[in-house]
Coordinates of C-alpha atoms in Angstrom, one line a residue:
Chain G
M16 CA 22.3 4.1 -1.2
L17 CA 20.6 7.4 -2.1
G18 CA 20.3 7.9 -5.8
T19 CA 20.8 11.1 -7.6
V20 CA 17.9 13.5 -7.8
T21 CA 17.5 15.8 -10.6
I22 CA 14.7 18.3 -10.6
A23 CA 13.8 19.8 -13.9
T24 CA 11.5 22.6 -13.5
T25 CA 9.6 23.7 -16.6
E26 CA 7.3 26.2 -15.1
K27 CA 5.3 28.2 -17.4
R28 CA 4.4 31.6 -16.1
R29 CA 1.5 31.4 -13.7
M30 CA -1.7 32.9 -15.2
K31 CA -3.4 33.7 -12.1
H32 CA -6.8 34.7 -13.5
T33 CA -7.3 32.0 -16.1
M34 CA -9.7 29.2 -15.3
S35 CA -7.6 26.5 -16.9
T36 CA -4.2 25.1 -16.1
V37 CA -2.3 27.3 -13.8
Y38 CA 1.2 25.9 -14.2
R39 CA 3.0 22.8 -14.8
W40 CA 5.8 21.6 -12.6
L41 CA 7.9 18.7 -13.7
L42 CA 9.8 16.8 -11.2
T43 CA 12.1 14.2 -12.7
L44 CA 13.0 11.9 -9.9
V45 CA 16.0 9.7 -10.8
L46 CA 16.1 7.1 -8.2
F47 CA 18.3 4.1 -7.6
A48 CA 20.0 4.5 -10.9
A49 CA 21.1 0.9 -11.3
P50 CA 18.5 -1.5 -10.0
L51 CA 15.5 0.6 -10.5
A52 CA 16.5 2.4 -13.7
N53 CA 13.2 1.3 -15.3
A54 CA 11.0 2.1 -12.5
Q55 CA 11.9 5.8 -12.1
L56 CA 8.7 7.8 -11.6
V57 CA 8.2 11.1 -13.4
V58 CA 5.8 13.2 -11.4
E59 CA 3.9 15.8 -13.3
I60 CA 1.1 18.1 -12.3
T61 CA -1.4 17.9 -15.1
R62 CA -3.9 20.3 -13.7
G63 CA -3.5 22.7 -10.8
Q64 CA -6.0 24.8 -8.9
A65 CA -6.7 28.2 -10.5
N66 CA -6.6 29.9 -7.1
A67 CA -3.5 28.2 -5.7
I68 CA -2.2 30.0 -2.6
P69 CA 1.0 31.9 -3.3
I70 CA 3.6 31.1 -0.6
A71 CA 7.3 31.8 -0.3
V72 CA 9.4 29.0 1.2
V73 CA 12.8 30.7 1.7
P74 CA 15.9 28.5 1.5
F75 CA 16.8 27.4 5.0
G76 CA 19.9 28.8 6.7
W77 CA 22.7 26.4 7.8
E78 CA 24.5 27.3 11.0
G79 CA 27.3 24.7 10.6
A80 CA 30.5 24.7 8.6
G81 CA 30.6 24.2 4.8
T82 CA 27.4 23.6 2.9
A83 CA 24.1 22.5 4.3
P84 CA 23.7 18.7 4.3
F85 CA 20.2 18.9 2.8
D86 CA 17.9 21.4 1.1
V87 CA 14.9 21.3 3.5
A88 CA 13.0 24.2 1.8
Q89 CA 13.1 22.5 -1.6
I90 CA 11.3 19.5 -0.3
I91 CA 8.7 21.6 1.5
A92 CA 8.1 23.8 -1.6
G93 CA 7.9 20.7 -3.8
D94 CA 5.3 19.0 -1.6
L95 CA 3.2 22.2 -1.4
A96 CA 3.4 22.6 -5.2
R97 CA 2.4 19.0 -5.9
S98 CA -0.6 19.4 -3.7
G99 CA -1.9 21.8 -6.4
R100 CA -3.3 24.0 -3.7
F101 CA -0.1 26.1 -3.4
A102 CA 2.0 28.1 -5.8
P103 CA 5.5 28.5 -4.2
L104 CA 7.5 31.5 -5.2
E105 CA 10.5 30.7 -7.4
R106 CA 13.8 31.2 -5.7
R107 CA 15.2 33.5 -8.3
D108 CA 12.3 35.9 -7.6
M109 CA 13.3 36.1 -3.9
I110 CA 15.1 39.3 -3.2
D111 CA 15.9 38.5 0.4
R112 CA 16.8 35.3 2.3
P113 CA 15.6 35.7 5.9
T114 CA 16.1 32.6 8.1
A115 CA 14.1 33.8 11.1
G116 CA 10.9 35.7 11.6
S117 CA 12.7 38.8 13.0
Q118 CA 14.5 39.2 9.6
I119 CA 11.4 39.2 7.4
K120 CA 10.6 42.5 5.7
F121 CA 6.9 41.9 5.1
Q122 CA 6.6 44.8 2.7
D123 CA 9.0 43.1 0.3
W124 CA 7.0 39.9 0.3
R125 CA 3.7 41.7 -0.1
Y126 CA 5.2 43.3 -3.2
L127 CA 6.1 39.8 -4.5
K128 CA 2.4 38.9 -3.9
S129 CA 3.1 36.0 -1.5
D130 CA 0.3 35.5 1.0
Y131 CA 2.4 33.4 3.3
I132 CA 6.1 32.9 4.0
A133 CA 8.0 30.1 5.6
V134 CA 11.5 30.6 6.9
G135 CA 13.9 28.4 8.9
K136 CA 17.3 27.1 9.5
L137 CA 19.1 23.9 10.1
V138 CA 21.1 23.9 13.3
P139 CA 23.9 21.4 13.8
G140 CA 23.5 19.6 17.2
G141 CA 26.8 17.6 17.2
G142 CA 27.6 14.5 15.2
D143 CA 24.8 13.3 13.0
Q144 CA 22.1 15.3 14.9
H145 CA 20.5 18.5 13.7
A146 CA 17.5 20.5 14.5
V147 CA 15.2 21.9 11.9
E148 CA 13.6 25.2 13.0
Y149 CA 10.9 26.8 11.0
E150 CA 8.4 29.6 11.3
L151 CA 5.3 30.4 9.2
F152 CA 3.9 33.9 8.8
N153 CA 0.9 35.6 7.2
V154 CA 2.5 38.2 4.9
L155 CA -0.5 40.5 4.8
N156 CA -0.6 41.2 8.6
G157 CA 2.7 39.8 9.8
Q158 CA 1.1 37.3 12.1
R159 CA 3.1 34.3 13.2
L160 CA 1.0 31.2 12.4
A161 CA 3.3 28.4 13.4
G162 CA 6.9 27.6 14.5
Q163 CA 8.6 24.5 15.6
R164 CA 12.0 23.0 16.3
V165 CA 12.2 19.4 15.1
P166 CA 15.3 17.3 15.9
S167 CA 16.5 15.1 13.0
S168 CA 19.4 12.9 12.0
T169 CA 21.1 13.7 8.6
A170 CA 19.4 10.7 7.0
G171 CA 16.1 11.7 8.5
L172 CA 16.1 15.3 7.0
R173 CA 14.0 14.4 4.0
A174 CA 11.3 12.8 6.3
T175 CA 11.6 15.8 8.6
A176 CA 11.1 18.2 5.7
H177 CA 7.9 16.2 4.7
R178 CA 6.7 16.5 8.3
V179 CA 7.2 20.3 8.2
A180 CA 5.3 20.4 4.9
D181 CA 2.5 18.4 6.5
Q182 CA 2.3 21.0 9.3
I183 CA 2.3 24.0 7.0
F184 CA -0.3 22.4 4.8
E185 CA -2.6 21.7 7.8
Q186 CA -2.1 25.2 9.2
L187 CA -3.2 26.8 6.0
T188 CA -5.8 24.4 4.7
G189 CA -7.2 22.8 7.9
I190 CA -6.5 19.3 6.3
P191 CA -3.6 17.2 7.7
G192 CA -0.8 16.9 5.1
A193 CA -0.1 13.5 3.6
F194 CA 3.4 14.2 2.4
S195 CA 5.0 11.8 5.0
T196 CA 3.0 8.9 3.6
R197 CA 4.0 6.3 1.1
I198 CA 2.5 4.4 -1.8
A199 CA 2.9 0.8 -2.9
F200 CA 2.3 -0.3 -6.4
I201 CA 3.0 -3.1 -8.9
S202 CA 5.4 -2.5 -11.9
M203 CA 5.5 -4.8 -14.9
D204 CA 8.2 -4.8 -17.5
G205 CA 8.6 -6.9 -20.6
T206 CA 6.3 -8.1 -23.3
P207 CA 4.1 -11.2 -23.2
P208 CA 4.9 -13.9 -22.3
Q209 CA 8.2 -12.7 -20.7
Q210 CA 7.1 -10.2 -18.1
R211 CA 8.8 -9.2 -14.8
Y212 CA 6.6 -8.2 -11.9
K213 CA 7.7 -6.0 -9.0
L214 CA 6.1 -4.8 -5.8
I215 CA 7.5 -1.4 -5.1
V216 CA 7.1 1.0 -2.1
A217 CA 8.0 4.7 -2.5
D218 CA 7.5 7.9 -0.7
A219 CA 4.3 9.8 -1.7
D220 CA 6.5 12.1 -3.9
G221 CA 7.9 9.0 -5.8
E222 CA 11.3 9.2 -3.9
N223 CA 13.0 6.4 -2.0
Q224 CA 11.7 3.5 -4.1
Q225 CA 12.3 0.1 -2.7
I226 CA 11.6 -3.2 -4.4
I227 CA 9.6 -5.3 -1.9
A228 CA 9.2 -8.4 -4.1
D229 CA 10.3 -9.4 -7.6
S230 CA 8.9 -12.2 -9.6
A231 CA 8.5 -13.7 -13.1
E232 CA 4.9 -14.6 -12.2
P233 CA 2.2 -12.0 -11.6
M234 CA 1.7 -10.2 -8.3
M235 CA -1.4 -8.1 -7.6
S236 CA -3.7 -6.5 -5.1
P237 CA -1.2 -5.1 -2.6
I238 CA -2.7 -3.5 0.5
W239 CA -1.2 -1.9 3.6
S240 CA -1.8 -3.2 7.1
P241 CA -3.5 -0.6 9.3
D242 CA -0.2 0.1 11.1
G243 CA 1.7 0.6 7.8
Q244 CA 4.3 -2.0 8.8
S245 CA 3.3 -4.7 6.4
L246 CA 1.8 -5.4 3.0
A247 CA -0.6 -8.2 2.0
Y248 CA -0.6 -9.1 -1.7
V249 CA -1.4 -11.9 -4.1
S250 CA 1.4 -13.8 -5.9
F251 CA 1.2 -16.5 -8.6
E252 CA 4.7 -17.7 -7.9
S253 CA 3.6 -21.3 -7.3
R254 CA 1.6 -21.1 -10.6
T255 CA -1.6 -20.6 -8.6
A256 CA -2.8 -17.7 -6.6
A257 CA -1.8 -17.3 -2.9
I258 CA -1.9 -14.4 -0.4
Y259 CA 1.2 -13.4 1.4
V260 CA 1.8 -10.9 4.2
Q261 CA 5.3 -9.3 4.2
A262 CA 6.7 -7.2 7.0
L263 CA 8.4 -4.2 5.3
R264 CA 11.3 -3.7 7.7
S265 CA 12.4 -7.3 8.1
G266 CA 11.3 -8.6 4.7
E267 CA 9.8 -11.6 6.6
R268 CA 7.0 -13.1 4.6
T269 CA 4.1 -15.4 5.6
R270 CA 1.8 -17.3 3.2
V271 CA -1.6 -16.7 4.8
S272 CA -3.9 -18.3 2.2
A273 CA -3.1 -20.9 -0.5
R274 CA -6.4 -22.8 -0.7
A275 CA -7.5 -24.6 -3.8
G276 CA -8.7 -22.2 -6.4
I277 CA -8.6 -18.4 -6.2
N278 CA -7.0 -16.6 -3.2
G279 CA -7.4 -13.0 -3.9
A280 CA -8.4 -9.4 -3.0
P281 CA -7.0 -9.3 0.5
A282 CA -8.3 -6.5 2.8
W283 CA -7.2 -5.8 6.3
S284 CA -9.7 -5.3 9.1
P285 CA -9.3 -1.9 10.8
D286 CA -7.8 -3.6 13.9
G287 CA -5.4 -5.6 11.8
T288 CA -6.4 -9.0 13.2
M289 CA -8.4 -10.2 10.2
L290 CA -8.2 -10.3 6.4
A291 CA -11.2 -10.3 4.2
L292 CA -10.4 -12.2 1.0
T293 CA -11.9 -13.9 -2.0
L294 CA -11.8 -17.7 -2.4
S295 CA -13.3 -20.0 -5.0
R296 CA -14.0 -23.5 -4.4
K297 CA -13.2 -26.2 -6.9
D298 CA -16.3 -25.3 -8.9
G299 CA -15.1 -21.7 -9.3
D300 CA -17.7 -19.9 -7.3
L301 CA -16.0 -16.7 -6.0
D302 CA -17.1 -15.7 -2.5
V303 CA -15.9 -13.3 0.1
Y304 CA -14.6 -14.8 3.4
T305 CA -12.9 -13.4 6.5
L306 CA -9.8 -15.0 7.9
S307 CA -8.4 -14.5 11.4
L308 CA -4.7 -14.1 11.1
A309 CA -4.1 -15.5 14.6
T310 CA -6.4 -18.5 14.5
Q311 CA -6.8 -19.1 10.8
V312 CA -10.5 -19.4 11.3
L313 CA -12.3 -18.9 8.0
T314 CA -15.8 -17.5 7.9
R315 CA -17.9 -17.3 4.7
M316 CA -19.5 -14.0 4.1
T317 CA -21.3 -14.4 0.7
F318 CA -23.3 -17.3 -0.7
D319 CA -24.2 -16.2 -4.2
A320 CA -23.3 -18.2 -7.3
G321 CA -22.0 -15.2 -9.1
I322 CA -18.7 -13.4 -8.7
D323 CA -18.4 -11.9 -5.2
T324 CA -15.0 -10.2 -4.6
E325 CA -13.0 -7.1 -3.8
P326 CA -14.1 -6.7 -0.1
V327 CA -13.3 -3.6 2.0
W328 CA -14.1 -3.1 5.6
S329 CA -16.2 -0.3 7.1
L330 CA -14.4 1.9 9.6
D331 CA -16.0 0.1 12.6
G332 CA -15.2 -3.3 11.1
K333 CA -18.8 -4.4 11.3
K334 CA -19.5 -4.3 7.6
L335 CA -17.9 -5.3 4.3
Y336 CA -18.4 -3.6 1.0
F337 CA -17.8 -5.8 -2.0
T338 CA -18.3 -6.2 -5.7
S339 CA -20.9 -8.7 -6.9
D340 CA -22.4 -9.5 -10.3
R341 CA -25.4 -11.3 -8.8
S342 CA -27.7 -8.8 -10.6
G343 CA -26.2 -9.5 -14.0
N344 CA -23.4 -6.9 -13.9
P345 CA -21.0 -5.8 -11.2
Q346 CA -22.4 -3.6 -8.5
I347 CA -21.4 -2.7 -4.9
Y348 CA -23.1 -4.4 -2.0
E349 CA -22.6 -4.4 1.8
V350 CA -22.9 -7.3 4.2
E351 CA -22.8 -7.4 8.0
V352 CA -19.8 -9.3 9.3
D353 CA -21.7 -10.8 12.2
N354 CA -24.8 -11.6 10.2
S355 CA -24.1 -12.4 6.6
S356 CA -27.8 -12.6 5.8
K357 CA -28.0 -8.8 6.2
L358 CA -27.1 -7.8 2.8
R359 CA -27.8 -4.6 0.9
R360 CA -27.1 -3.3 -2.6
I361 CA -25.3 0.1 -2.6
T362 CA -24.9 1.1 -6.2
F363 CA -27.7 1.4 -8.8
E364 CA -26.3 4.0 -11.2
G365 CA -24.6 2.6 -14.3
S366 CA -23.9 -1.0 -15.5
Y367 CA -20.5 -1.4 -13.9
N368 CA -19.4 -0.4 -10.4
A369 CA -16.5 -2.4 -8.9
R370 CA -13.5 -2.5 -6.6
P371 CA -14.8 -0.2 -3.8
R372 CA -12.4 1.6 -1.5
L373 CA -13.7 3.5 1.6
S374 CA -12.8 7.1 2.3
P375 CA -10.9 7.8 5.6
D376 CA -14.1 9.4 7.0
G377 CA -16.1 6.3 6.1
K378 CA -18.7 8.3 4.2
Q379 CA -17.8 7.6 0.6
L380 CA -16.7 4.8 -1.6
A381 CA -14.3 5.2 -4.6
V382 CA -15.2 2.7 -7.3
V383 CA -14.4 1.8 -10.9
H384 CA -17.5 3.0 -12.8
L385 CA -18.4 2.5 -16.4
D386 CA -19.1 6.0 -17.8
N387 CA -20.3 6.1 -21.4
G388 CA -18.0 3.3 -22.4
N389 CA -15.0 4.5 -20.3
Y390 CA -13.9 2.9 -17.1
R391 CA -13.4 5.8 -14.7
I392 CA -13.0 6.5 -11.0
A393 CA -16.2 7.7 -9.3
I394 CA -17.2 8.6 -5.8
V395 CA -20.3 7.1 -4.3
D396 CA -21.7 9.0 -1.4
L397 CA -23.0 6.4 1.1
G398 CA -25.6 8.8 2.5
S399 CA -27.2 10.2 -0.7
R400 CA -26.0 7.4 -3.0
A401 CA -25.0 10.1 -5.5
V402 CA -22.4 9.1 -8.0
R403 CA -19.7 11.6 -9.1
V404 CA -17.2 10.7 -11.8
L405 CA -13.8 12.1 -10.9
S406 CA -11.3 10.8 -13.5
Q407 CA -11.3 11.3 -17.3
G408 CA -9.5 8.3 -18.7
K409 CA -10.7 5.3 -20.7
Q410 CA -9.2 2.6 -18.5
D411 CA -9.0 3.9 -15.0
E412 CA -8.9 1.5 -12.1
S413 CA -7.6 0.7 -8.6
P414 CA -8.6 3.9 -6.7
S415 CA -7.0 4.4 -3.3
F416 CA -7.6 7.3 -0.9
A417 CA -4.8 9.3 0.7
P418 CA -5.2 9.0 4.5
N419 CA -6.2 12.6 4.8
G420 CA -9.0 12.0 2.3
A421 CA -8.0 15.0 0.1
T422 CA -6.6 13.0 -2.8
L423 CA -7.1 9.7 -4.6
I424 CA -4.4 7.8 -6.4
Y425 CA -5.4 5.4 -9.2
A426 CA -4.1 3.6 -12.3
T427 CA -4.7 4.9 -15.7
Q428 CA -3.2 4.6 -19.2
D429 CA -1.2 7.1 -21.2
R430 CA -0.6 6.2 -24.8
G431 CA -1.1 2.5 -24.0
R432 CA 1.2 2.5 -21.0
G433 CA 0.1 1.9 -17.4
V434 CA 0.8 5.0 -15.3
L435 CA -0.4 6.3 -11.9
A436 CA -2.5 9.4 -11.5
T437 CA -3.8 11.4 -8.5
V438 CA -6.9 13.6 -8.4
S439 CA -8.0 15.9 -5.6
I440 CA -11.3 14.9 -4.2
D441 CA -12.9 18.1 -5.7
G442 CA -11.5 17.0 -9.1
R443 CA -9.6 20.2 -9.6
V444 CA -6.0 19.1 -9.1
T445 CA -4.5 16.2 -11.0
Q446 CA -1.0 14.8 -11.4
R447 CA 0.6 11.8 -13.1
L448 CA 3.3 9.5 -12.0
A449 CA 4.8 7.5 -14.8
A450 CA 7.7 5.0 -14.9
R451 CA 10.3 5.6 -17.6
S452 CA 9.5 2.3 -19.1
G453 CA 7.0 -0.5 -18.5
D454 CA 3.7 -0.3 -16.7
V455 CA 2.9 0.8 -13.2
R456 CA -0.4 0.0 -11.6
E457 CA -2.4 -0.9 -8.5
P458 CA -1.3 2.0 -6.4
V459 CA -2.2 1.9 -2.7
W460 CA -1.7 4.8 -0.3
S461 CA -0.3 4.0 3.1
P462 CA -1.9 5.0 6.3
F463 CA -0.4 8.0 8.2
P464 CA 3.0 7.1 9.7
A465 CA 3.0 6.5 13.5
R466 CA 4.2 9.5 15.4
Chain X
M28 CA -3.7 -17.5 -37.3
R29 CA -3.2 -21.1 -36.2
M30 CA 0.5 -20.7 -36.5
T31 CA 0.7 -17.6 -34.3
Q32 CA -1.5 -19.4 -31.7
L33 CA 0.8 -22.4 -31.8
I34 CA 3.9 -20.1 -31.4
L35 CA 2.2 -18.5 -28.4
V36 CA 1.4 -21.8 -26.8
L37 CA 5.0 -23.0 -27.3
A38 CA 6.4 -19.7 -26.1
S39 CA 4.3 -19.8 -22.9
A40 CA 5.1 -23.5 -22.4
I41 CA 8.8 -22.6 -22.5
A42 CA 8.2 -19.7 -20.2
L43 CA 6.4 -21.9 -17.8
A44 CA 9.0 -24.6 -17.9
G45 CA 11.4 -22.1 -16.3
C46 CA 13.2 -22.2 -13.0
P47 CA 11.8 -21.6 -9.5
K48 CA 9.2 -18.8 -9.5
R49 CA 9.6 -17.7 -5.9
P50 CA 10.0 -13.9 -6.0
T51 CA 13.0 -12.2 -4.6
T52 CA 11.8 -10.4 -1.5
V53 CA 13.7 -7.6 0.0
P54 CA 13.6 -6.1 3.4
E55 CA 12.9 -2.5 3.3
G56 CA 15.9 -0.3 3.6
A57 CA 18.2 -3.2 2.8
G58 CA 19.0 -1.6 -0.5
A59 CA 17.5 -2.5 -3.8
S60 CA 20.2 -4.7 -5.2
V61 CA 17.9 -7.4 -6.5
G62 CA 19.4 -10.5 -7.9
N63 CA 18.3 -11.9 -11.3
Q64 CA 17.5 -15.4 -10.3
G65 CA 14.4 -16.6 -12.0
A66 CA 14.5 -13.6 -14.4
A67 CA 15.3 -15.5 -17.5
T68 CA 12.8 -18.3 -17.6
A69 CA 13.3 -19.1 -21.3
G70 CA 15.8 -21.9 -21.4
A71 CA 17.7 -22.8 -24.6
G72 CA 15.0 -24.3 -26.7
G73 CA 12.0 -26.2 -25.6
G74 CA 13.8 -29.5 -25.4
S75 CA 10.7 -31.5 -25.9
V76 CA 10.9 -32.1 -29.6
Q77 CA 12.5 -35.4 -30.3
T78 CA 13.4 -35.4 -33.9
G79 CA 14.3 -38.7 -35.6
E80 CA 12.6 -40.8 -32.9
Q81 CA 9.4 -42.7 -33.1
L82 CA 6.6 -40.7 -31.6
T83 CA 4.5 -42.6 -29.1
A84 CA 0.8 -42.7 -29.7
E85 CA 0.3 -40.3 -26.9
Q86 CA 2.8 -37.8 -28.3
A87 CA 1.2 -38.1 -31.7
A88 CA -2.2 -37.4 -30.1
L89 CA -0.8 -34.3 -28.4
R90 CA 0.6 -33.1 -31.7
E91 CA -2.8 -33.4 -33.2
L92 CA -4.4 -31.5 -30.3
E93 CA -1.9 -28.7 -30.8
R94 CA -2.8 -28.6 -34.4
L95 CA -6.5 -28.4 -33.5
G96 CA -6.0 -25.7 -30.9
M97 CA -4.9 -25.3 -27.3
I98 CA -6.6 -22.0 -26.8
I99 CA -10.4 -21.3 -26.5
Y100 CA -11.4 -17.7 -27.2
F101 CA -14.4 -15.9 -25.6
D102 CA -16.6 -12.9 -26.3
Y103 CA -16.5 -9.8 -24.2
D104 CA -17.9 -10.5 -20.7
R105 CA -18.9 -14.0 -21.7
A106 CA -17.9 -17.4 -20.6
E107 CA -19.9 -19.6 -23.0
I108 CA -17.8 -21.8 -25.3
K109 CA -18.5 -20.6 -28.8
P110 CA -19.7 -23.2 -31.5
E111 CA -16.4 -23.1 -33.3
Y112 CA -14.6 -24.4 -30.2
V113 CA -16.9 -27.2 -29.3
S114 CA -15.0 -29.7 -31.4
V115 CA -11.7 -28.5 -30.0
V116 CA -12.9 -29.1 -26.5
A117 CA -14.3 -32.5 -27.5
A118 CA -10.9 -33.5 -28.9
H119 CA -9.2 -32.7 -25.6
A120 CA -11.9 -34.6 -23.8
R121 CA -11.3 -37.7 -26.0
F122 CA -7.6 -37.4 -25.4
L123 CA -8.0 -37.2 -21.6
N124 CA -10.5 -40.1 -21.6
G125 CA -8.0 -42.2 -23.5
N126 CA -5.1 -41.2 -21.3
A127 CA -6.5 -41.4 -17.8
S128 CA -3.2 -40.6 -16.2
R129 CA -2.8 -37.3 -18.0
K130 CA -3.7 -34.1 -16.2
V131 CA -4.8 -30.9 -17.9
R132 CA -4.3 -27.4 -16.6
L133 CA -6.9 -24.8 -17.7
E134 CA -5.7 -21.2 -17.4
G135 CA -8.5 -18.6 -17.6
H136 CA -7.8 -15.1 -18.8
A137 CA -9.6 -11.8 -19.3
D138 CA -9.0 -8.7 -21.3
E139 CA -7.7 -5.6 -19.4
R140 CA -10.9 -3.7 -19.1
G141 CA -12.4 -3.1 -15.7
S142 CA -11.1 -4.0 -12.3
R143 CA -8.4 -6.6 -11.8
E144 CA -9.9 -8.8 -9.1
Y145 CA -13.2 -8.8 -10.9
N146 CA -11.3 -9.9 -14.0
I147 CA -9.8 -12.8 -12.0
G148 CA -13.5 -13.8 -11.5
L149 CA -14.2 -13.6 -15.3
G150 CA -11.1 -15.7 -16.1
E151 CA -12.2 -18.3 -13.5
R152 CA -15.6 -18.4 -15.0
R153 CA -14.1 -19.2 -18.5
A154 CA -11.8 -21.8 -17.1
Q155 CA -14.8 -23.4 -15.3
A156 CA -16.8 -23.4 -18.5
V157 CA -14.1 -25.5 -20.2
R158 CA -13.8 -27.7 -17.1
R159 CA -17.5 -28.4 -17.0
A160 CA -17.5 -29.3 -20.7
L161 CA -14.7 -31.7 -20.1
L162 CA -16.4 -33.2 -17.1
L163 CA -19.6 -33.7 -19.1
Q164 CA -17.6 -35.6 -21.7
G165 CA -16.2 -38.1 -19.1
V166 CA -13.0 -36.5 -18.0
T167 CA -12.5 -37.0 -14.2
E168 CA -12.2 -34.2 -11.7
A169 CA -8.8 -35.5 -10.7
Q170 CA -7.5 -34.9 -14.2
I171 CA -8.3 -31.1 -14.2
T172 CA -6.8 -28.2 -12.4
T173 CA -7.8 -24.6 -13.1
V174 CA -6.2 -21.3 -12.4
S175 CA -7.4 -17.7 -13.3
Y176 CA -4.8 -15.1 -14.2
G177 CA -7.5 -12.5 -14.9
E178 CA -5.8 -9.7 -17.0
E179 CA -2.4 -10.3 -15.4
R180 CA -0.9 -12.5 -18.1
P181 CA -2.0 -11.1 -21.5
A182 CA -1.1 -13.0 -24.6
A183 CA -1.1 -9.8 -26.7
A184 CA -0.1 -6.4 -25.7
G185 CA -2.2 -3.5 -26.9
N186 CA -5.4 -1.6 -26.0
D187 CA -7.7 -2.4 -28.8
E188 CA -10.2 -5.1 -29.6
A189 CA -7.6 -7.0 -31.6
A190 CA -5.5 -7.5 -28.5
Y191 CA -8.5 -7.9 -26.2
S192 CA -10.0 -10.7 -28.3
R193 CA -6.7 -12.7 -28.1
N194 CA -6.6 -12.1 -24.3
R195 CA -10.1 -13.4 -23.5
R196 CA -9.1 -17.0 -23.5
V197 CA -8.6 -20.3 -21.8
Q198 CA -5.2 -21.9 -22.4
I199 CA -5.2 -25.7 -22.2
G200 CA -1.9 -27.1 -21.0
Y201 CA -0.6 -30.7 -20.4
G202 CA 2.0 -31.1 -17.8
Q203 CA 4.6 -33.9 -17.8

């Protein structure tokens, strides 16, 4: 069921000392040619880091017969390149192909100006089983920084390569890699009133796309369960909004809220037992509630006559951050889950702050912020309340943090089409993920996979 | 202008008259071969136009409402019914008052600017504005259902005020 993967590399020469764009790397991921032809994601680094770290990821050796079943090094180098923090050496510039530390002539790699080198091999272990062995070295002093042997099935080699990339990234940056994670998003094809909506899950690099749900009626607001095994989302399939929880592996689906009026903005509590959500009564007053998934006990959290929606939990599960227009325009507030009378306004800067998402360390909120007439992604520091605009579009929305906190993914527009974009938390590295046709939007980054 | 509105209304009516809307859900890893059931919601023709037959008084009244307008448009970030639509809403109220068994569905919509769930709130507010106006003119609660699609079901594609102004709306629909 694997689709063909073509990687078109249009790499302009790296200009190491310029302040602007370092290089562009275009990965065209052709996935699931037949059913997902329209949803192919094209991943493009739109701005890299000027001081990206040069690293050589040497093609891995294969100790079996015939050709290697998978190009592990290509996945690792691709992950590191897309992070924007690394500049992998091109293969055609490699004058040697060591597959173990003992074979590395460090002098050569110093000459090629690589700061680090990763080498390895794929060792057949009988039948479908292999072992991926890799080692990471500092080229300047020859020091061995990491090395591991990872067992893997043939089908699991892509995931294993992402895991190796995670380890190399963490070793060299101090930040856990998020290459083994996934994203969910909504795609929409067709023109009004004949649209087709799909909920799609893909690897963080856009590969392995799977349609999770497909409908002629809108779907929106997908969110991952804390264990990464399920998605909650809103579907209008019954011509009114309802919230569903769908287990990814089995496809089993449960309707968890279909009350009169709006059922929207689901948000999982950190322990996975509750959903925060938005309901409107018959008179249309949107308020935030919590819902116990086991007991169906519903607890009202907000009592204002305005729009209260888009809840998100604090890390300890004791507070909810949400959007409210009780002051006349949308701003972020927090409320204590055990005492809804304890309410505090969080944002004061600007006339529009909405759709908060909490950073993995719990110290910042990503929000949609109106910035001189443009809707942009901004970071609100919960300590200092300082607001920092991160994105540069006109119509940016739906921010979601990578589980390592290093990157945000969000929805933006490119020549009128909905595309996804990522930006590093320092604003220096950006990339764009666009479908070949139609709109993609509402990206949500999965938690780290269970180990 | 009226004509395009009418076409839009008819087109969406046709779309909404389609087959079951339950989405196809797919277990992860079970392949992505997704069937097409429910994909083509537009049937062959609307099927509701009865040429050559005598229109009932009710059908004639519905025709007149369609001529007057089935869509109420709103200003940016506003949910007040503008003066030019007061008479349209009043006509719908008169129809519902005279046909107590008829139910009306009010679909609130927003333009695409800002966050999606907040826009669900704006669409709801517009649907509620029309609902309240109908209630004040004697329509009963049981006759009205509301739904907000926010920015999820635009009437017009595009990223300019021309499209936005056609998307900030409440669509008035009468079921069977």
